[in-house]
Short mmCIF file of C-alpha atoms in Angstrom, two decimals:
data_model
loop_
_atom_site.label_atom_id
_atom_site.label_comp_id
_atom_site.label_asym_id
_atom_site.label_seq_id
_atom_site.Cartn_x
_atom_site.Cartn_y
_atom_site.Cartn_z
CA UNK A 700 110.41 88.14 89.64
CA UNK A 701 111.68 84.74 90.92
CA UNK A 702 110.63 83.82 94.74
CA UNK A 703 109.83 80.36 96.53
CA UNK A 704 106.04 79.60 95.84
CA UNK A 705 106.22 77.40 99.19
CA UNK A 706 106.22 80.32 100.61
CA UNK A 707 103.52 82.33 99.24
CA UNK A 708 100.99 81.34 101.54
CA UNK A 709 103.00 82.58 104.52
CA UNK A 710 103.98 86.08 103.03
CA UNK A 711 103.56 89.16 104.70
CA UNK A 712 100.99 91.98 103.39
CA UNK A 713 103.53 94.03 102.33
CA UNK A 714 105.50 91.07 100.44
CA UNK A 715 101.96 90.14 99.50
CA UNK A 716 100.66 92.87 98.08
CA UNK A 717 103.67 93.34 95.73
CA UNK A 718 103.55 89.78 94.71
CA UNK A 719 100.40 90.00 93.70
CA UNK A 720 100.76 93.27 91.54
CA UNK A 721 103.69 91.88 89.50
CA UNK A 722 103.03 88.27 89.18
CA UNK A 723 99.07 88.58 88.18
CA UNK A 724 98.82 92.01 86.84
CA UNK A 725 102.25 92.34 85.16
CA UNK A 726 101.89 88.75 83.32
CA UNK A 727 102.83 86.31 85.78
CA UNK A 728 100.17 84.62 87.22
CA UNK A 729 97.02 85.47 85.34
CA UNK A 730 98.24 87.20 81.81
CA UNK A 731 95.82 90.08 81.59
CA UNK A 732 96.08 93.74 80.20
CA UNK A 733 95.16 94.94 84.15
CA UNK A 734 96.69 97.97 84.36
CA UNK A 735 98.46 99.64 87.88
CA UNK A 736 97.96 103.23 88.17
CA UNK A 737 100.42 103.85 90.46
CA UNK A 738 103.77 101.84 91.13
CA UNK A 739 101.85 99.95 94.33
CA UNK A 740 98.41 100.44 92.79
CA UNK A 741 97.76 102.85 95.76
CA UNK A 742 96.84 102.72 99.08
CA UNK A 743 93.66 101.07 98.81
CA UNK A 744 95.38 98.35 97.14
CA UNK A 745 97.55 98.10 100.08
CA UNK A 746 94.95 98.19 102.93
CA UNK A 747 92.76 95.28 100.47
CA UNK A 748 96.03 92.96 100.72
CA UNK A 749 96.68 93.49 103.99
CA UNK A 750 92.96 92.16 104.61
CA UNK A 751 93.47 88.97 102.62
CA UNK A 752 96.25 88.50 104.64
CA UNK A 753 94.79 88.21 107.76
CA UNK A 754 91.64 86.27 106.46
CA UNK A 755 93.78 83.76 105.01
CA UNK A 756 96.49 83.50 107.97
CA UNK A 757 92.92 82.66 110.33
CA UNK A 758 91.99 80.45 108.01
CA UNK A 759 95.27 78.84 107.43
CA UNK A 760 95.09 78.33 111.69
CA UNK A 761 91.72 77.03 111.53
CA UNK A 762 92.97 74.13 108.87
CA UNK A 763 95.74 73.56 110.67
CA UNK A 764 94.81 72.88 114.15
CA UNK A 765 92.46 70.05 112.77
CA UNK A 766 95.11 68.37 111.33
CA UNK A 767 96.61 65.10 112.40
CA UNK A 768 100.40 64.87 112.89
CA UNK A 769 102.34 65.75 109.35
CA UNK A 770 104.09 63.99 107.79
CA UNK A 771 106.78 64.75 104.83
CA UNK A 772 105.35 64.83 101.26
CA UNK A 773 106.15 61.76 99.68
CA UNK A 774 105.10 59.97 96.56
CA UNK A 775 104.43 56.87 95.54
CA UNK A 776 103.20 55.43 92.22
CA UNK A 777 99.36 54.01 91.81
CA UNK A 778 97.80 51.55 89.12
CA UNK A 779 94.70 53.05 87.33
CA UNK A 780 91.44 52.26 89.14
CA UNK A 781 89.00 49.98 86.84
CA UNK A 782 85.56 50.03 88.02
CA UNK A 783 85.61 53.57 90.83
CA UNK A 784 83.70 53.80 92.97
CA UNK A 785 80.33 55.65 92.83
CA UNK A 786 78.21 56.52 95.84
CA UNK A 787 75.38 57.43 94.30
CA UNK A 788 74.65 56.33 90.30
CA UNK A 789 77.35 57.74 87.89
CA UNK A 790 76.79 59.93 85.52
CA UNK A 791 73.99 59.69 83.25
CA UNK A 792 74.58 59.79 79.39
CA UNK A 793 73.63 63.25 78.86
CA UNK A 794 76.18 64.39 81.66
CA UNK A 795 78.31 62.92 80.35
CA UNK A 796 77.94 64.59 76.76
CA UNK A 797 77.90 67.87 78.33
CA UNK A 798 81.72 67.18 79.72
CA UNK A 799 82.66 65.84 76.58
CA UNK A 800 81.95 68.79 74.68
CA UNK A 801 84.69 70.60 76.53
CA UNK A 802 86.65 72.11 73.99
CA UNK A 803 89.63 70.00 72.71
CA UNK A 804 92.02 69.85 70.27
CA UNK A 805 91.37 68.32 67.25
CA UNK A 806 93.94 65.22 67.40
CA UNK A 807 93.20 62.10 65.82
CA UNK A 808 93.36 59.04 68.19
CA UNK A 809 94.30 60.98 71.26
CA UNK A 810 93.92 58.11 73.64
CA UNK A 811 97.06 56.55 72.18
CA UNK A 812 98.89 60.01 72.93
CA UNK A 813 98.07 61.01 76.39
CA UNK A 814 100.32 59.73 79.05
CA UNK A 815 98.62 59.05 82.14
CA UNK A 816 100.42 59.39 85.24
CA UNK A 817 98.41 57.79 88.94
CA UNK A 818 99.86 57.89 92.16
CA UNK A 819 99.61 58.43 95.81
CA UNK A 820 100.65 61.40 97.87
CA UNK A 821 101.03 60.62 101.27
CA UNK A 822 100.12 63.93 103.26
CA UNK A 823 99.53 63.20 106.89
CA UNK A 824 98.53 60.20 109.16
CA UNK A 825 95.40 58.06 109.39
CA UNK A 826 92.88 56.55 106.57
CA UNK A 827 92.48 59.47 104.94
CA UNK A 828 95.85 60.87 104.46
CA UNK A 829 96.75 59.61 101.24
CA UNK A 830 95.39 61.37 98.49
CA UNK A 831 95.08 59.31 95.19
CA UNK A 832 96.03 61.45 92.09
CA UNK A 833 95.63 61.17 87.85
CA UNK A 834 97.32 63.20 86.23
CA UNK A 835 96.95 63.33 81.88
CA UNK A 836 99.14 65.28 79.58
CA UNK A 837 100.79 64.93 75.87
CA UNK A 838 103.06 62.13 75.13
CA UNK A 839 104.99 64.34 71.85
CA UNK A 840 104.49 67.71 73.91
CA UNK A 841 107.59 70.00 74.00
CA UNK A 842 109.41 68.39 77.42
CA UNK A 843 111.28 71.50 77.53
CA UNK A 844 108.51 73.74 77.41
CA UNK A 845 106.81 74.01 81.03
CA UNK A 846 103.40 73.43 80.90
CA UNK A 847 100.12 75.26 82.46
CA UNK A 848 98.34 73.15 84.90
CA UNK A 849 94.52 72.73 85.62
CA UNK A 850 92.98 70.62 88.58
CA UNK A 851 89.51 69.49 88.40
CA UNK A 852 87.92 68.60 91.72
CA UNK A 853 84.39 66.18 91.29
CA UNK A 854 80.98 66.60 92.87
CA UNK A 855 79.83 65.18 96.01
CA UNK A 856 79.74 61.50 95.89
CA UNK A 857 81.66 60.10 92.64
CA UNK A 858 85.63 60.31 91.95
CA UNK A 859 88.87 61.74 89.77
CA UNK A 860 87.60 59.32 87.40
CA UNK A 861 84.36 60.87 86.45
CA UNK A 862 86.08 63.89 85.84
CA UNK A 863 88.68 62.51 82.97
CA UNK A 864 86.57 64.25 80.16
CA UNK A 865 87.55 66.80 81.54
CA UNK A 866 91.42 65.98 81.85
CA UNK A 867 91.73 64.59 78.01
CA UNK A 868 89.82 67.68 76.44
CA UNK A 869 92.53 70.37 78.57
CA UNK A 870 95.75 67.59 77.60
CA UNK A 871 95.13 68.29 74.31
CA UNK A 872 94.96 71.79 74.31
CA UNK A 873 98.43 71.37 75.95
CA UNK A 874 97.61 71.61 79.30
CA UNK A 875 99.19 69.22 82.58
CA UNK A 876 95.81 68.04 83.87
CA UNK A 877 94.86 66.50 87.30
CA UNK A 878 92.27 65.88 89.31
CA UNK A 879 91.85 63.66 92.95
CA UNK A 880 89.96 61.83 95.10
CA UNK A 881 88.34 63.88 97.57
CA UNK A 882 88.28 62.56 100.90
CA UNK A 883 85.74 59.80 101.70
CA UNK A 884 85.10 59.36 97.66
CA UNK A 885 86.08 57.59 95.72
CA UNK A 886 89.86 55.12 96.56
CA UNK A 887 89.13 56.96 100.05
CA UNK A 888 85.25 56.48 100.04
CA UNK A 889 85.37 54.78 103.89
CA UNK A 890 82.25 57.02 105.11
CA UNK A 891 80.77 59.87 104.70
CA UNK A 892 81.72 61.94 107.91
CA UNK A 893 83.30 64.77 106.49
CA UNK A 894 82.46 67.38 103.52
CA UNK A 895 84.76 70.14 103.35
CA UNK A 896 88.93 69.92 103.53
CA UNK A 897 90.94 71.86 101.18
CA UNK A 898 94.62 70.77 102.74
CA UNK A 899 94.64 68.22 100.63
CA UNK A 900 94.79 70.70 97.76
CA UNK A 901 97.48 72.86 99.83
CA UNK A 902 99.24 69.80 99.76
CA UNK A 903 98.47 69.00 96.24
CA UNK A 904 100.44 72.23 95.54
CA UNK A 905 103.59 71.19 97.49
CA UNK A 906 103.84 68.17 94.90
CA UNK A 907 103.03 70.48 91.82
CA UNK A 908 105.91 72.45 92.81
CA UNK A 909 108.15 70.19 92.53
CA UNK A 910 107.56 68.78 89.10
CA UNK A 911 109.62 70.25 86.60
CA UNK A 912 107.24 69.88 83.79
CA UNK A 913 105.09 73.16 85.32
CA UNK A 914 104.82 76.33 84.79
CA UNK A 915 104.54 77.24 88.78
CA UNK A 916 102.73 80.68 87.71
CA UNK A 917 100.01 79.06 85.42
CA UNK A 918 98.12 76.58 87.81
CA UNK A 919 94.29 77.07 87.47
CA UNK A 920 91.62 74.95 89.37
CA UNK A 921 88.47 74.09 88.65
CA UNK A 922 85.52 72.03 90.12
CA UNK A 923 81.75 71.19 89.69
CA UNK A 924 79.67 71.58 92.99
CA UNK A 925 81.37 70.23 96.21
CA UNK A 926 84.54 70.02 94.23
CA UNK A 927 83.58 73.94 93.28
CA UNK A 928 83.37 74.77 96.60
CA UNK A 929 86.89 73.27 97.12
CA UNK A 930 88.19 74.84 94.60
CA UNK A 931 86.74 78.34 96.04
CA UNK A 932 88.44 77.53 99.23
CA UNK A 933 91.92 76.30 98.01
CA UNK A 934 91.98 79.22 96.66
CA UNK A 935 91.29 81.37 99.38
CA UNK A 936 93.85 79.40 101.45
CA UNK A 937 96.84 78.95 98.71
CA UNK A 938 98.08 81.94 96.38
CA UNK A 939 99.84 79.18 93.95
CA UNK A 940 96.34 78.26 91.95
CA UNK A 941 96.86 81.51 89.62
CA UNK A 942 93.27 81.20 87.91
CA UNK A 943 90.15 80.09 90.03
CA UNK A 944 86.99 78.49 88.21
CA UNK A 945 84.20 77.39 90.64
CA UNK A 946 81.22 75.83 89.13
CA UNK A 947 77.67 75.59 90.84
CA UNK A 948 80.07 75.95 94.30
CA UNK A 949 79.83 79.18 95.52
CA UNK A 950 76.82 80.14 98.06
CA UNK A 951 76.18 82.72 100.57
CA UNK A 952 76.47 80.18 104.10
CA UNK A 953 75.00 82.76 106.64
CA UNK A 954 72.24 84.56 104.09
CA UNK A 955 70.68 81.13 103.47
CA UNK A 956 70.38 80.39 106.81
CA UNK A 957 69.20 83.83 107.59
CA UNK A 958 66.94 83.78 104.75
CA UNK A 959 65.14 80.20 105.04
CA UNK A 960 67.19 79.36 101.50
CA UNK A 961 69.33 76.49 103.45
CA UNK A 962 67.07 73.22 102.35
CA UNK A 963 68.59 72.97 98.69
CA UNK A 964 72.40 72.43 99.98
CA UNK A 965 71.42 70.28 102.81
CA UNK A 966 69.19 67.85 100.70
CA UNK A 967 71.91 67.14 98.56
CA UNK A 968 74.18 65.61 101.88
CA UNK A 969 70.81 64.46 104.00
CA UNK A 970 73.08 62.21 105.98
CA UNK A 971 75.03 64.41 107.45
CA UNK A 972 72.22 66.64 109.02
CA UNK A 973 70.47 63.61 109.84
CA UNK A 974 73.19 62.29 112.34
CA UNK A 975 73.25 65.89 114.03
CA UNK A 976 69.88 66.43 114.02
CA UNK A 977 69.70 62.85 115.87
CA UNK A 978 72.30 64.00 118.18
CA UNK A 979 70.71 67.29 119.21
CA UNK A 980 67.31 65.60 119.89
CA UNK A 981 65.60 67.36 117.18
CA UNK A 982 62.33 65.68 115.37
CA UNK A 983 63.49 67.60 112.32
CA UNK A 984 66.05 69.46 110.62
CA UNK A 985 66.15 73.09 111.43
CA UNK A 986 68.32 76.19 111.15
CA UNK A 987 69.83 75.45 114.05
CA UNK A 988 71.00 71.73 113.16
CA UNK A 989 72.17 73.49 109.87
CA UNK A 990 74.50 76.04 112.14
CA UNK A 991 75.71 73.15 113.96
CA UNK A 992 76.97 70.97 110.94
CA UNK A 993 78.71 73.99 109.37
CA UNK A 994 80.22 75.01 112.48
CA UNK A 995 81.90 71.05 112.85
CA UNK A 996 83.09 70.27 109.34
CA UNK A 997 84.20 73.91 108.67
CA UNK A 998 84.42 76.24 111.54
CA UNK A 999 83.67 79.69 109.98
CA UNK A 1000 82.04 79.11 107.29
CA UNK A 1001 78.63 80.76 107.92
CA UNK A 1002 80.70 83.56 109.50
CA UNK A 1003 83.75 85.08 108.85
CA UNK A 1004 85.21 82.55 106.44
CA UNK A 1005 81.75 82.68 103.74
CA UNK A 1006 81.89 84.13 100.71
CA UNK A 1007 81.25 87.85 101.66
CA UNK A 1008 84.15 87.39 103.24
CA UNK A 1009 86.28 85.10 101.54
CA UNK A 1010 86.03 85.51 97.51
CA UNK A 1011 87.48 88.84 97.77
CA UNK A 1012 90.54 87.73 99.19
CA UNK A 1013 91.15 86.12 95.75
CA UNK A 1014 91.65 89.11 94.13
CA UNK A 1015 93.39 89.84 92.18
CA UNK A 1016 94.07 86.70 90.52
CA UNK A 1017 91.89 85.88 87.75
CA UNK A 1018 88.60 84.67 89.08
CA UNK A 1019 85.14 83.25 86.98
CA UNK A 1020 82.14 82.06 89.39
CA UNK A 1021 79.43 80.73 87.06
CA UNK A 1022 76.75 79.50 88.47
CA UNK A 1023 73.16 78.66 87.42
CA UNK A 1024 70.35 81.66 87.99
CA UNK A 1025 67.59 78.71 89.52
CA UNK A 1026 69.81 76.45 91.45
CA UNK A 1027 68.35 75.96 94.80
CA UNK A 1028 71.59 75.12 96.11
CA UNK A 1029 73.42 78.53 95.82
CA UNK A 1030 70.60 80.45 95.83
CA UNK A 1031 71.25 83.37 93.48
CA UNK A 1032 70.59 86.01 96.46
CA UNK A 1033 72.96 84.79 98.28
CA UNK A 1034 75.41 85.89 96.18
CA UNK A 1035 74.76 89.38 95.82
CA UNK A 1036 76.83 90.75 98.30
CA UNK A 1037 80.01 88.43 97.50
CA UNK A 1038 79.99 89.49 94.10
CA UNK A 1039 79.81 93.00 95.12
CA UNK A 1040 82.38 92.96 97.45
CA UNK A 1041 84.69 90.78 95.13
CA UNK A 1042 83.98 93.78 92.13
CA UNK A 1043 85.24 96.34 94.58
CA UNK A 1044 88.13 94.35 95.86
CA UNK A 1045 89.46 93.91 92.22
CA UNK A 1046 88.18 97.65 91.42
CA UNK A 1047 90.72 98.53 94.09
CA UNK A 1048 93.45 96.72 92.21
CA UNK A 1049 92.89 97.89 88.71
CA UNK A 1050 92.21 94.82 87.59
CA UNK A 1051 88.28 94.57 87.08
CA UNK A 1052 89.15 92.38 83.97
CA UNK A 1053 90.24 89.45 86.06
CA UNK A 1054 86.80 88.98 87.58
CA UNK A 1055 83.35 87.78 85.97
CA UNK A 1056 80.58 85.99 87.24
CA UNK A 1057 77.99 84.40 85.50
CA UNK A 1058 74.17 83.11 86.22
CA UNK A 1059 72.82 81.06 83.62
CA UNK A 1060 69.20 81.91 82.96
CA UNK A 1061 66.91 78.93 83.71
CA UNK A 1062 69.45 76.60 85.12
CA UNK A 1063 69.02 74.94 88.15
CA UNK A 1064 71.97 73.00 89.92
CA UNK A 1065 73.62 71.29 86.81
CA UNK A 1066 76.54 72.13 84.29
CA UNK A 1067 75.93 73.04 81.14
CA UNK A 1068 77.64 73.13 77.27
CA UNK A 1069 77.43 77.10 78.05
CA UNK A 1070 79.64 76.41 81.55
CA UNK A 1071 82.17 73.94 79.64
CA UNK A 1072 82.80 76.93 76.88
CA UNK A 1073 83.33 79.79 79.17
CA UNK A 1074 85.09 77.58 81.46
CA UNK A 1075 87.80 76.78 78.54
CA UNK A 1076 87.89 80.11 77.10
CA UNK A 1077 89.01 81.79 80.68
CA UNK A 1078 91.56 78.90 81.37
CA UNK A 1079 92.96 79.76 78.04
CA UNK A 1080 92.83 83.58 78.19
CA UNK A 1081 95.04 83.38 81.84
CA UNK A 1082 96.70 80.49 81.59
CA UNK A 1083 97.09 79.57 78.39
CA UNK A 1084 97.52 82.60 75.59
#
């Protein structure tokens, strides 16, 4: 089925809806044995697209109208960054262990055959609209052969850097891998003003798209935390990212607040709250200062743009939320209801296969040699057979 990816995100439900059956259950997009019943997958199928639709047109609006004047995509080529920047300490050795052991192929001095690729996109105006990119892939791979593509998104306050584990384990499986700066980290790390803005990976799309290395129907994303939650969200906004991996990212917004379960998230990005609290003349952080800073970084997103709402509109590409069972940041209750909701949505597709989610038992906010293996084995199973 050949179409114009740039225009997926703009496709009507009916154009949607058949897109979606074809290109992820028929072997495009997500390469599973989902089956369709019927030719359309019924009319419950139907009336489930025509609801992502509309969620993701809203939520398309609400990125857009906080946007600064665009600008055309343009690229321009970057030197390697030597000592990134870290906001709070990096890593610590046994973090770093746990990324390494990220399945990989077994390659005998593979730093002398990845090719690394760094540049700049420039996306929009101001400070913050160029988004620094590294991209890794296989010097002796096939160059006729397009590749699958995974982008891995960091944790609040480090960079693309930290996550190059990451990127040399997936080159050598034979993936194109990528990751960025998010804004105000790392080569953009100016303040600390802003949390959530997934245009950048909208944009980030545009670019892939025009490489002719990729496969356009085999890009995955990935990300640990924040860069989880981005990930969520990208997806949710941009039908091109075929396989969706979120890792310690996805929370219930409204049922923490609701249910006194917001302190883990907001200790994690104190500063933030602080300045509103300040602003609001409170003596201490409360729900309400917590409504407040949601509201102004990401309109929606302890209403009708949080997870009950939004992870089922990802369906039915091929979707793993893992999580860990104790983390105090995405409180496991807060989940029940989006997981639900995302089961029936992909129930009403036929393609119940494409979605899993996963609490690891005793595991607080962290990523773990567990994560890294089930994280591999679904990139490969979709994107990668």
């Amino acid at each position: 089925m050949n179409f114009n990816p740039n225009k997926i995100i703009a496709l009507n439900s009916a154009s949607f809806v058949i897109y979606l059956l074809f290109s992820s259950c028929y072997g495009g997009g997500s390469h599973s044995n989902c089956k369709i019943q019927n030719k359309l997958a019924g009319k419950e199928a139907i009336v489930e697209a025509q609801s992502q639709s509309k969620l993701r047109s809203e939520f398309l609006q609400v990125l857009r109208s906080r946007r600064p004047t665009q600008v055309p995509l343009t690229v321009k080529p970057a030197k390697p960054v030597k000592n990134p920047l870290y906001q709070m300490p990096p890593p610590t050795r046994e973090e770093i262990e746990i990324l390494d052991s990220t399945p990989k192929a077994d390659i005998g001095n593979l730093e002398e055959l990845l090719e690394e690729e760094n540049l700049y996109l420039n996306i929009e105006k101001g400070e913050q609209g160029r988004l620094p990119v590294m991209i890794l892939k296989l010097k002796r791979s096939n160059k006729q052969r397009k590749k699958p593509v995974v982008v891995f998104l960091h944790s609040s306050y480090t960079n693309k850097e930290s996550m190059r584990p990451f990127l040399k384990a997936y080159a050598s499986r034979g993936y194109i891998a990528i990751s960025v700066d998010s804004r105000y980290h790392g080569e953009r790390a100016t303040n600390t003003t802003t949390y959530i803005d997934v245009w950048d990976l909208i944009k980030l799309a545009d670019y892939l798209t025009q490489r002719r290395d990729i496969d356009l129907s085999r890009i995955g994303i990935t990300g640990i935390s924040l860069g989880g939650m981005h990930a969520w969200f990208a997806a949710v906004a941009d039908t091109r990212y075929a396989v969706v991996v979120p890792l310690i990212g996805v929370q219930g917004f409204r049922w923490a607040i609701d249910n006194d379960k917001w302190q883990g998230r907001v200790d994690s990005i104190k500063p933030l709250f602080e300045v509103a609290r300040a602003d609001l003349g409170k003596g201490a952080i409360d729900k309400e200062v917590v409504e407040k800073v949601w509201s102004r970084i990401a309109p929606g997103l302890a209403s009708q743009f949080d997870s009950p709402y939004s992870v089922p509109t990802i369906a039915p590409r091929a979707l793993l939320i893992v999580n860990g069972a104790e983390d105090p940041r995405c409180p496991l209750g807060g989940l029940e209801i989006p997981r639900a909701k995302a089961t029936e949505a992909y129930r009403k597709f036929h393609c119940l296969d494409n979605f899993k989610f996963i609490a690891e038992p005793g595991i607080g906010h962290q990523v773990t040699r567990f994560m890294m293996k089930e994280l591999a084995d679904w990139f490969d199973r979709f994107l990668n057979p």
